[in-house]
PDB file of C-alpha atoms in Angstrom:
ATOM      1  CA  MET Y   1       0.000   0.000   0.000  1.00  0.00           C
ATOM      2  CA  ASP Y   2       1.294   3.446  -0.903  1.00  0.00           C
ATOM      3  CA  PRO Y   3       1.837   5.873   1.975  1.00  0.00           C
ATOM      4  CA  VAL Y   4      -0.778   8.564   2.454  1.00  0.00           C
ATOM      5  CA  VAL Y   5       0.650  12.012   1.751  1.00  0.00           C
ATOM      6  CA  ILE Y   6      -0.947  14.892   3.603  1.00  0.00           C
ATOM      7  CA  GLU Y   7       0.546  18.315   3.026  1.00  0.00           C
ATOM      8  CA  LYS Y   8       0.446  21.316   5.335  1.00  0.00           C
ATOM      9  CA  GLY Y   9      -1.370  23.310   2.637  1.00  0.00           C
ATOM     10  CA  THR Y  10      -4.137  20.708   2.518  1.00  0.00           C
ATOM     11  CA  VAL Y  11      -4.565  20.785   6.289  1.00  0.00           C
ATOM     12  CA  LEU Y  12      -4.602  24.595   6.247  1.00  0.00           C
ATOM     13  CA  ARG Y  13      -7.157  24.710   3.427  1.00  0.00           C
ATOM     14  CA  LEU Y  14      -9.466  22.261   5.210  1.00  0.00           C
ATOM     15  CA  LEU Y  15      -9.262  24.211   8.467  1.00  0.00           C
ATOM     16  CA  GLN Y  16      -9.964  27.492   6.686  1.00  0.00           C
ATOM     17  CA  HIS Y  17     -13.065  26.032   5.031  1.00  0.00           C
ATOM     18  CA  LEU Y  18     -14.735  25.109   8.323  1.00  0.00           C
ATOM     19  CA  LYS Y  19     -18.191  26.616   8.599  1.00  0.00           C
ATOM     20  CA  PRO Y  20     -18.272  28.946  11.643  1.00  0.00           C
ATOM     21  CA  GLU Y  21     -22.061  28.665  11.927  1.00  0.00           C
ATOM     22  CA  LYS Y  22     -21.822  24.922  12.651  1.00  0.00           C
ATOM     23  CA  PRO Y  23     -21.956  23.633  16.248  1.00  0.00           C
ATOM     24  CA  SER Y  24     -18.841  22.731  18.226  1.00  0.00           C
ATOM     25  CA  ASP Y  25     -17.170  19.378  17.681  1.00  0.00           C
ATOM     26  CA  PRO Y  26     -17.267  16.561  20.307  1.00  0.00           C
ATOM     27  CA  ASN Y  27     -14.281  18.192  22.068  1.00  0.00           C
ATOM     28  CA  ASP Y  28     -16.302  21.421  22.370  1.00  0.00           C
ATOM     29  CA  ILE Y  29     -13.977  23.336  20.035  1.00  0.00           C
ATOM     30  CA  HIS Y  30     -16.006  25.746  17.942  1.00  0.00           C
ATOM     31  CA  PRO Y  31     -15.210  25.820  14.192  1.00  0.00           C
ATOM     32  CA  ARG Y  32     -14.733  29.609  14.387  1.00  0.00           C
ATOM     33  CA  ILE Y  33     -11.801  29.085  16.776  1.00  0.00           C
ATOM     34  CA  MET Y  34     -10.256  26.374  14.592  1.00  0.00           C
ATOM     35  CA  LYS Y  35     -10.591  28.614  11.538  1.00  0.00           C
ATOM     36  CA  THR Y  36      -9.052  31.595  13.356  1.00  0.00           C
ATOM     37  CA  ILE Y  37      -5.975  29.663  14.515  1.00  0.00           C
ATOM     38  CA  SER Y  38      -5.637  27.519  11.376  1.00  0.00           C
ATOM     39  CA  GLY Y  39      -2.367  29.160  10.326  1.00  0.00           C
ATOM     40  CA  VAL Y  40      -0.768  28.269  13.663  1.00  0.00           C
ATOM     41  CA  ILE Y  41      -2.049  24.707  14.036  1.00  0.00           C
ATOM     42  CA  ALA Y  42      -1.783  23.486  10.427  1.00  0.00           C
ATOM     43  CA  GLU Y  43       1.872  22.460  10.742  1.00  0.00           C
ATOM     44  CA  PRO Y  44       1.533  20.440  14.000  1.00  0.00           C
ATOM     45  CA  PHE Y  45      -1.603  18.730  12.623  1.00  0.00           C
ATOM     46  CA  ASP Y  46       0.228  17.959   9.384  1.00  0.00           C
ATOM     47  CA  MET Y  47       3.185  16.468  11.272  1.00  0.00           C
ATOM     48  CA  SER Y  48       0.894  14.429  13.513  1.00  0.00           C
ATOM     49  CA  LEU Y  49      -0.974  12.996  10.519  1.00  0.00           C
ATOM     50  CA  ARG Y  50       2.240  12.202   8.609  1.00  0.00           C
ATOM     51  CA  GLN Y  51       3.757  10.425  11.619  1.00  0.00           C
ATOM     52  CA  SER Y  52       0.476   8.707  12.577  1.00  0.00           C
ATOM     53  CA  ARG Y  53       0.880   9.761  16.181  1.00  0.00           C
ATOM     54  CA  ARG Y  54      -0.027  12.531  18.593  1.00  0.00           C
ATOM     55  CA  PRO Y  55       2.564  14.443  20.587  1.00  0.00           C
ATOM     56  CA  ARG Y  56       2.608  13.485  24.269  1.00  0.00           C
ATOM     57  CA  ASP Y  57       1.730  17.065  25.228  1.00  0.00           C
ATOM     58  CA  TRP Y  58      -1.489  16.783  23.218  1.00  0.00           C
ATOM     59  CA  LYS Y  59      -2.486  13.698  25.179  1.00  0.00           C
ATOM     60  CA  ASN Y  60      -1.826  15.362  28.547  1.00  0.00           C
ATOM     61  CA  ALA Y  61      -2.973  18.898  27.757  1.00  0.00           C
ATOM     62  CA  VAL Y  62      -5.658  20.600  29.777  1.00  0.00           C
ATOM     63  CA  ILE Y  63      -7.340  23.191  27.608  1.00  0.00           C
ATOM     64  CA  SER Y  64      -9.718  25.788  28.972  1.00  0.00           C
ATOM     65  CA  GLN Y  65     -11.531  28.790  27.597  1.00  0.00           C
TER      66      GLN Y  65
END
C-alpha cells in the first residue's frame, strides 16, 4: 500500500473552510476558533498525521476557555 501524503497546505485549506455557523465538535472546540488559529495549528496537525501519532503534550494537555 502506498503511503498517504498529507501536506500542510491541505490541512490549512481544510481548516480554513470550516463553517463557523456549525456547532462545536465533540471536544467542544467551535469551528470559528479552529478557523481563526488555522495558520498556527496546520503544521503540527500535518506532522501528527504524517507520523500517525499525537505528541505526548497533546495527550496530557488541559485546555480551557
